[in-house]
Amino acid sequence: MPIENQPMSQETTMEKHAFQAEVQQLLHLMIHSLYSNREIFLRELVSNASDACDRLRFLSLTDKSLLEDEEALGIEVDVDPKTRTIKVRDNGIGMDHDEVIENIGTIARSGTRRFLEQINQGEQSETALIGQFGVGFYSSFLVAEEVVLLTRKAGQPASEGVKWTSDGSGEYSVESVERPERGTEVILKLQKAHKEFLERFRVRGVIAKYSDHISLPIRMLQEPERDDKGKIIKGQTLEYETVNRGSALWARPKREISEEEHRTFYTSLTYDPEPPAITLHNRVEGKLEYISLFYIPSKAPYDLWDREQRHGIKLYVRRIFISDDARQLMPSYLRFVRGLVDSADLPLNVSREFLQQNREIDRIRAASVKKILAELKKVAAKDAEKYLNLWKEYGKVLKEGLIEDPENKDNLAKLIRFASTRGEDDTQNVSLEDYVGAMKEKQKAIYYVTAENHAAARSSPHLEIFRKHDIEVLLLSDPVDEWVVNHLTTFEDRPLQSIARGELDLDELGDAKDKDESEKANETLSPLVDRFKAVLEDRVKDVRLTDRLVDSPACLVADQYDLGGNMERILKAMGQDAPVAKPILELNPKHEILDRIDLESDTLEDWIWVLLDQAVLAEGASLRDPAAYVARVNRLLAG
C-alpha cells in the first residue's frame, strides 16, 4: 500500500508513510468535488462507526469472545471547545496495524469489501447493513487541520492498539499504542473557520438530519444547566444521553406502523401540518433491495410550479442519509410526491454523476413511478371524490407526464381529467374512459376544443353543430393541454380530434337531406366565397363553406398541420417565436347575414372584414386593429 516507508529509531514503533497517488487523488476529489456540504464529515464518521459495530455484531455470532464482556454496541460523540476537537468513537470491530495501513481511505481494497467477499453467499442477507468502511473517512479534512485515529481490533490485547495521524498534506504516521478499549476513536482538530461544529446543538442537529435512523444508539453528553445569566453552573455531573431515535420507521413492517406514526413522520419530513392524502410503503427484495416510503400531500406545496425548487425524495443508503433532493428518483411531473428511498445496494459515496448514470437508480425510479400511478388509479376507481380533490391540486402537473414520460403514457391517459360540454362549470371530472363509454353509436373520434380559458372554450362557435346533435366535446383550457393533445393522439384506438383544426368529417352527424342542402349552398354562394378570398388573401389561407356552424356566421380553423391560434398565443406569451400560419375562414351558408350580403354593394368589403374580426373575437383572440373594426361596424349600422 505505501510507496515509502521511513523506519524510526528502535525506541519507538512509529512509521511514516506517504499517501499513494490514488489516495491523494481521492482526498482532493472528496474535498473539492463530492462533499461541498462540509457537515457531511460527521455523517461519514458516524456511518463508519455504525458499520464497524455491525461487523462485530455479525462476527460475534460465531465468536462471543470478540465482545470482551461488553455486549452493548454504540457510538459516542464529544466536542471540546477548549481543545477545538470533536471525537467520534465506537466499540465495534476495530482494526489492527496492517488493516489501518491497508484500509483507511482506500476504496479499491476496502476492508469491509474484502470482508463481504469472504462471507458465504447464503449469509449475505444477514449482513445487509454492512457498508464499505473508509469510503468517506477523508471527508474529515473538510473541517479538520489534523486527524488522529485510535483503534484496537476486537480480541487483540491492549498493547496492540494503533494510532494513525495525518494533516492531509501528503503523509501520515502510524504507531503502536496501549489501548484498553476495543473499537475506533476518530479525533478531529478543527480548523478555526469551522468552530461551529464545537457547539453541541449544532452537532446534534447534524446527527438528527443525517443519522437519526441508525439503529445503534448515538450518545452525547447532556447539555449542562445554566444560571439566569446563561453561565454554566459549576459542579454538575453530566451523563451521556441518546440523541438519535435509533429506529427507521420505514424499515419496520408496514402492518406495525400506525396512521398516527405515519402522520408524525410525514410532518417531520415536510413540515406540513395536514395529514397526507396517500401513503405508499413498499419493500422490494431480490436482485435489487430497497424500501420506498412515499406521501402525496393533501394540498399542493407552495413551490409546485417552481420546477427548479424541488425537495421531494430523500435518498438513504442502509438508513444513512445521502441526499435531500434525489431528482433522479422521481420525474418532474411527480415533483409533489414527498418521501424517501432507502437502498441496501448503493455505495455510501454517492455523487450526482453516480445517480445520473446508475442502472439501479433507474430501476428504482421506474418501479416507484409505476407504483404511484397504480395507486392513483386505484383511488380514482374507489373514491372518485378524493381523486377529484387530488386532481384539482395536481392535475396540471400530472398532464406534463404525457409529454415527459412516454413509457407511462397509457397509464397517465387513464388518470387525466377534463371539463366537457356535459358539465355545467369548469370542473375537470371527465376521464377519457368516461367519454368513450358515452360516445354515440356512429361517433368515430374523441372531440375536443382548446381555448385560452374555460369561458372561451364553452362559448366557441365550433361547438354549435355538436350541441345540435348532442355530441360531447372536451373543453381544454389549461396551457399544458396544447402539448398534451400533440402527444396523446389516440385513446383505445380512437383518435383525439380538434373541432377547430382541419376539415371536419360530419357524416356521422348529418343525414342525406343535410348533404343535399350543403351541395346547393356551395353552388349558390361560390361567387361570394371567391370575393372573400380576394379581399382576405393576405390574412387567411383559405375561405370555405362549412356545416360545423349553426348560429354563428363565421369561424376560424387551423389547417390540419398548422399551429392553432391558442397555441400561437401561448408561445408568444412565453416569449417564444411562433411559426406564422394563416387560419382558414369558414362561413355558415345557412346564416341570414350571408343571404343579405349584396355582391354589388359598396359595403361588401366592410361585411367581409367584420365577419373575419368577429371570428377572431369568438376564439378569444385580440383584434389587430380594433379602431378599424369599430369604424366598419358603425358604417354598417348607419347604412
Short mmCIF file of N, CA and C in Angstrom, two decimals, residues 394-491:
data_model
loop_
_atom_site.label_atom_id
_atom_site.label_comp_id
_atom_site.label_asym_id
_atom_site.label_seq_id
_atom_site.Cartn_x
_atom_site.Cartn_y
_atom_site.Cartn_z
N TYR A 394 -53.20 18.68 -8.37
CA TYR A 394 -52.03 18.23 -9.13
C TYR A 394 -52.32 17.89 -10.59
N GLY A 395 -53.53 18.12 -11.03
CA GLY A 395 -53.90 17.70 -12.39
C GLY A 395 -53.01 18.30 -13.47
N LYS A 396 -52.76 19.60 -13.38
CA LYS A 396 -51.96 20.26 -14.42
C LYS A 396 -50.54 19.69 -14.47
N VAL A 397 -50.03 19.29 -13.29
CA VAL A 397 -48.68 18.73 -13.23
C VAL A 397 -48.67 17.31 -13.80
N LEU A 398 -49.68 16.52 -13.46
CA LEU A 398 -49.75 15.16 -13.99
C LEU A 398 -49.85 15.16 -15.52
N LYS A 399 -50.51 16.17 -16.09
CA LYS A 399 -50.60 16.24 -17.55
C LYS A 399 -49.23 16.36 -18.19
N GLU A 400 -48.27 16.94 -17.46
CA GLU A 400 -46.91 17.07 -18.00
C GLU A 400 -46.32 15.68 -18.27
N GLY A 401 -46.78 14.69 -17.52
CA GLY A 401 -46.24 13.35 -17.69
C GLY A 401 -46.51 12.77 -19.06
N LEU A 402 -47.62 13.15 -19.69
CA LEU A 402 -47.93 12.65 -21.02
C LEU A 402 -46.90 13.14 -22.04
N ILE A 403 -46.24 14.24 -21.71
CA ILE A 403 -45.21 14.80 -22.59
C ILE A 403 -43.83 14.26 -22.23
N GLU A 404 -43.57 14.13 -20.93
CA GLU A 404 -42.23 13.78 -20.45
C GLU A 404 -41.98 12.27 -20.35
N ASP A 405 -43.03 11.49 -20.19
CA ASP A 405 -42.85 10.08 -19.84
C ASP A 405 -43.64 9.18 -20.80
N PRO A 406 -43.15 8.99 -22.02
CA PRO A 406 -43.88 8.15 -22.99
C PRO A 406 -44.06 6.71 -22.52
N GLU A 407 -43.14 6.24 -21.67
CA GLU A 407 -43.24 4.85 -21.20
C GLU A 407 -44.52 4.62 -20.40
N ASN A 408 -44.98 5.65 -19.68
CA ASN A 408 -46.18 5.51 -18.85
C ASN A 408 -47.38 6.28 -19.42
N LYS A 409 -47.32 6.56 -20.73
CA LYS A 409 -48.38 7.36 -21.34
C LYS A 409 -49.76 6.71 -21.21
N ASP A 410 -49.83 5.40 -21.38
CA ASP A 410 -51.13 4.72 -21.31
C ASP A 410 -51.72 4.81 -19.90
N ASN A 411 -50.88 4.62 -18.88
CA ASN A 411 -51.37 4.73 -17.50
C ASN A 411 -51.80 6.15 -17.18
N LEU A 412 -51.01 7.12 -17.63
CA LEU A 412 -51.35 8.52 -17.37
C LEU A 412 -52.62 8.93 -18.10
N ALA A 413 -52.83 8.39 -19.30
CA ALA A 413 -54.02 8.74 -20.07
C ALA A 413 -55.30 8.36 -19.33
N LYS A 414 -55.22 7.31 -18.51
CA LYS A 414 -56.40 6.89 -17.74
C LYS A 414 -56.60 7.73 -16.48
N LEU A 415 -55.57 8.51 -16.13
CA LEU A 415 -55.67 9.32 -14.92
C LEU A 415 -56.11 10.75 -15.18
N ILE A 416 -55.90 11.25 -16.40
CA ILE A 416 -56.19 12.66 -16.66
C ILE A 416 -57.70 12.89 -16.73
N ARG A 417 -58.07 14.11 -16.38
CA ARG A 417 -59.48 14.51 -16.35
C ARG A 417 -59.64 15.83 -17.11
N PHE A 418 -60.85 16.00 -17.71
CA PHE A 418 -61.15 17.21 -18.47
C PHE A 418 -62.54 17.71 -18.11
N ALA A 419 -62.74 19.00 -18.35
CA ALA A 419 -64.11 19.53 -18.35
C ALA A 419 -64.72 19.20 -19.72
N SER A 420 -66.03 19.18 -19.78
CA SER A 420 -66.67 18.87 -21.06
C SER A 420 -68.00 19.61 -21.17
N THR A 421 -68.59 19.54 -22.36
CA THR A 421 -69.87 20.20 -22.59
C THR A 421 -71.00 19.56 -21.80
N ARG A 422 -70.77 18.40 -21.22
CA ARG A 422 -71.80 17.76 -20.40
C ARG A 422 -71.91 18.45 -19.03
N GLY A 423 -70.82 19.05 -18.56
CA GLY A 423 -70.83 19.70 -17.25
C GLY A 423 -71.37 21.11 -17.30
N GLU A 424 -71.67 21.64 -16.13
CA GLU A 424 -72.23 22.99 -16.05
C GLU A 424 -71.17 24.03 -15.66
N ASP A 425 -69.98 23.57 -15.25
CA ASP A 425 -68.94 24.51 -14.87
C ASP A 425 -67.59 24.01 -15.38
N ASP A 426 -66.52 24.57 -14.83
CA ASP A 426 -65.19 24.23 -15.33
C ASP A 426 -64.55 23.05 -14.60
N THR A 427 -65.33 22.29 -13.83
CA THR A 427 -64.79 21.14 -13.11
C THR A 427 -64.25 20.10 -14.07
N GLN A 428 -63.01 19.69 -13.87
CA GLN A 428 -62.39 18.66 -14.72
C GLN A 428 -62.63 17.30 -14.06
N ASN A 429 -63.69 16.65 -14.49
CA ASN A 429 -64.06 15.37 -13.87
C ASN A 429 -64.41 14.28 -14.88
N VAL A 430 -64.13 14.53 -16.16
CA VAL A 430 -64.45 13.54 -17.20
C VAL A 430 -63.16 12.86 -17.64
N SER A 431 -63.10 11.55 -17.48
CA SER A 431 -61.93 10.79 -17.94
C SER A 431 -62.16 10.39 -19.39
N LEU A 432 -61.08 10.00 -20.05
CA LEU A 432 -61.22 9.54 -21.42
C LEU A 432 -62.02 8.24 -21.48
N GLU A 433 -61.91 7.43 -20.44
CA GLU A 433 -62.72 6.21 -20.38
C GLU A 433 -64.20 6.56 -20.27
N ASP A 434 -64.53 7.57 -19.46
CA ASP A 434 -65.92 8.02 -19.35
C ASP A 434 -66.42 8.50 -20.70
N TYR A 435 -65.59 9.27 -21.38
CA TYR A 435 -66.00 9.84 -22.67
C TYR A 435 -66.28 8.73 -23.68
N VAL A 436 -65.35 7.78 -23.80
CA VAL A 436 -65.52 6.70 -24.76
C VAL A 436 -66.77 5.87 -24.43
N GLY A 437 -67.01 5.66 -23.15
CA GLY A 437 -68.18 4.89 -22.74
C GLY A 437 -69.49 5.55 -23.10
N ALA A 438 -69.48 6.89 -23.26
CA ALA A 438 -70.72 7.62 -23.56
C ALA A 438 -70.81 8.05 -25.03
N MET A 439 -69.90 7.60 -25.87
CA MET A 439 -69.89 8.02 -27.27
C MET A 439 -71.13 7.52 -28.02
N LYS A 440 -71.57 8.31 -29.00
CA LYS A 440 -72.68 7.92 -29.86
C LYS A 440 -72.29 6.70 -30.70
N GLU A 441 -73.28 5.99 -31.19
CA GLU A 441 -73.03 4.73 -31.88
C GLU A 441 -72.15 4.92 -33.12
N LYS A 442 -72.39 5.98 -33.89
CA LYS A 442 -71.63 6.20 -35.13
C LYS A 442 -70.41 7.11 -34.93
N GLN A 443 -70.21 7.57 -33.71
CA GLN A 443 -69.13 8.53 -33.46
C GLN A 443 -67.77 7.85 -33.61
N LYS A 444 -66.88 8.49 -34.35
CA LYS A 444 -65.59 7.88 -34.66
C LYS A 444 -64.44 8.42 -33.81
N ALA A 445 -64.55 9.65 -33.32
CA ALA A 445 -63.41 10.31 -32.67
C ALA A 445 -63.79 10.87 -31.31
N ILE A 446 -62.76 11.17 -30.53
CA ILE A 446 -62.91 11.89 -29.27
C ILE A 446 -62.69 13.36 -29.59
N TYR A 447 -63.72 14.16 -29.46
CA TYR A 447 -63.65 15.56 -29.90
C TYR A 447 -63.25 16.47 -28.73
N TYR A 448 -62.45 17.48 -29.06
CA TYR A 448 -62.04 18.46 -28.05
C TYR A 448 -61.86 19.82 -28.71
N VAL A 449 -61.88 20.85 -27.89
CA VAL A 449 -61.56 22.20 -28.34
C VAL A 449 -60.65 22.83 -27.29
N THR A 450 -59.62 23.55 -27.74
CA THR A 450 -58.72 24.24 -26.82
C THR A 450 -58.98 25.75 -26.89
N ALA A 451 -58.80 26.40 -25.75
CA ALA A 451 -59.02 27.85 -25.70
C ALA A 451 -58.21 28.43 -24.55
N GLU A 452 -58.15 29.76 -24.51
CA GLU A 452 -57.34 30.45 -23.50
C GLU A 452 -57.90 30.26 -22.11
N ASN A 453 -59.20 30.13 -21.97
CA ASN A 453 -59.84 29.89 -20.68
C ASN A 453 -61.11 29.09 -20.90
N HIS A 454 -61.70 28.66 -19.79
CA HIS A 454 -62.87 27.79 -19.91
C HIS A 454 -64.05 28.51 -20.56
N ALA A 455 -64.25 29.76 -20.24
CA ALA A 455 -65.38 30.51 -20.81
C ALA A 455 -65.26 30.59 -22.33
N ALA A 456 -64.02 30.83 -22.81
CA ALA A 456 -63.82 30.90 -24.25
C ALA A 456 -64.05 29.54 -24.90
N ALA A 457 -63.64 28.48 -24.24
CA ALA A 457 -63.86 27.15 -24.79
C ALA A 457 -65.35 26.83 -24.86
N ARG A 458 -66.07 27.14 -23.80
CA ARG A 458 -67.50 26.80 -23.74
C ARG A 458 -68.32 27.61 -24.75
N SER A 459 -67.87 28.82 -25.07
CA SER A 459 -68.64 29.68 -25.99
C SER A 459 -68.12 29.60 -27.42
N SER A 460 -67.20 28.68 -27.70
CA SER A 460 -66.63 28.57 -29.03
C SER A 460 -67.70 28.24 -30.07
N PRO A 461 -67.71 28.96 -31.20
CA PRO A 461 -68.70 28.64 -32.25
C PRO A 461 -68.50 27.25 -32.86
N HIS A 462 -67.31 26.69 -32.69
CA HIS A 462 -67.07 25.36 -33.24
C HIS A 462 -67.93 24.29 -32.57
N LEU A 463 -68.49 24.61 -31.41
CA LEU A 463 -69.30 23.63 -30.68
C LEU A 463 -70.73 23.53 -31.21
N GLU A 464 -71.15 24.43 -32.05
CA GLU A 464 -72.58 24.55 -32.37
C GLU A 464 -73.16 23.28 -32.99
N ILE A 465 -72.49 22.71 -33.97
CA ILE A 465 -73.03 21.51 -34.61
C ILE A 465 -73.05 20.33 -33.64
N PHE A 466 -72.09 20.31 -32.70
CA PHE A 466 -72.02 19.21 -31.73
C PHE A 466 -73.14 19.34 -30.68
N ARG A 467 -73.44 20.57 -30.32
CA ARG A 467 -74.59 20.77 -29.40
C ARG A 467 -75.89 20.35 -30.09
N LYS A 468 -76.00 20.68 -31.35
CA LYS A 468 -77.23 20.36 -32.09
C LYS A 468 -77.48 18.86 -32.10
N HIS A 469 -76.39 18.08 -32.21
CA HIS A 469 -76.53 16.62 -32.29
C HIS A 469 -76.18 15.93 -30.97
N ASP A 470 -76.07 16.71 -29.91
CA ASP A 470 -75.82 16.16 -28.57
C ASP A 470 -74.56 15.29 -28.54
N ILE A 471 -73.48 15.80 -29.12
CA ILE A 471 -72.19 15.11 -29.10
C ILE A 471 -71.31 15.80 -28.06
N GLU A 472 -70.78 15.04 -27.12
CA GLU A 472 -69.93 15.59 -26.06
C GLU A 472 -68.59 16.04 -26.64
N VAL A 473 -68.13 17.21 -26.16
CA VAL A 473 -66.82 17.74 -26.56
C VAL A 473 -66.04 18.11 -25.30
N LEU A 474 -64.78 17.70 -25.25
CA LEU A 474 -63.92 18.05 -24.12
C LEU A 474 -63.46 19.50 -24.26
N LEU A 475 -63.52 20.23 -23.15
CA LEU A 475 -63.15 21.65 -23.15
C LEU A 475 -61.79 21.80 -22.48
N LEU A 476 -60.77 22.09 -23.27
CA LEU A 476 -59.40 22.14 -22.78
C LEU A 476 -58.94 23.60 -22.67
N SER A 477 -58.63 24.02 -21.45
CA SER A 477 -58.24 25.42 -21.26
C SER A 477 -56.95 25.60 -20.47
N ASP A 478 -56.32 24.51 -20.00
CA ASP A 478 -55.01 24.64 -19.36
C ASP A 478 -53.95 24.81 -20.44
N PRO A 479 -52.98 25.70 -20.22
CA PRO A 479 -51.94 25.88 -21.25
C PRO A 479 -51.26 24.57 -21.66
N VAL A 480 -51.05 23.68 -20.68
CA VAL A 480 -50.35 22.42 -20.99
C VAL A 480 -51.18 21.53 -21.92
N ASP A 481 -52.49 21.77 -22.01
CA ASP A 481 -53.36 20.91 -22.83
C ASP A 481 -52.94 20.92 -24.30
N GLU A 482 -52.42 22.07 -24.77
CA GLU A 482 -52.00 22.14 -26.17
C GLU A 482 -50.90 21.11 -26.46
N TRP A 483 -50.00 20.92 -25.51
CA TRP A 483 -48.93 19.94 -25.68
C TRP A 483 -49.45 18.52 -25.43
N VAL A 484 -50.40 18.40 -24.52
CA VAL A 484 -50.96 17.09 -24.21
C VAL A 484 -51.57 16.45 -25.45
N VAL A 485 -52.41 17.19 -26.18
CA VAL A 485 -53.10 16.61 -27.33
C VAL A 485 -52.15 16.38 -28.51
N ASN A 486 -50.98 17.02 -28.49
CA ASN A 486 -49.98 16.74 -29.52
C ASN A 486 -49.26 15.43 -29.26
N HIS A 487 -49.22 15.00 -27.99
CA HIS A 487 -48.54 13.76 -27.63
C HIS A 487 -49.52 12.60 -27.44
N LEU A 488 -50.73 12.92 -27.02
CA LEU A 488 -51.75 11.87 -26.84
C LEU A 488 -52.72 11.97 -28.01
N THR A 489 -52.43 11.28 -29.07
CA THR A 489 -53.23 11.41 -30.30
C THR A 489 -54.35 10.37 -30.40
N THR A 490 -54.24 9.28 -29.61
CA THR A 490 -55.30 8.26 -29.62
C THR A 490 -55.53 7.75 -28.21
N PHE A 491 -56.72 7.20 -28.00
CA PHE A 491 -57.04 6.53 -26.74
C PHE A 491 -57.97 5.38 -27.06
#
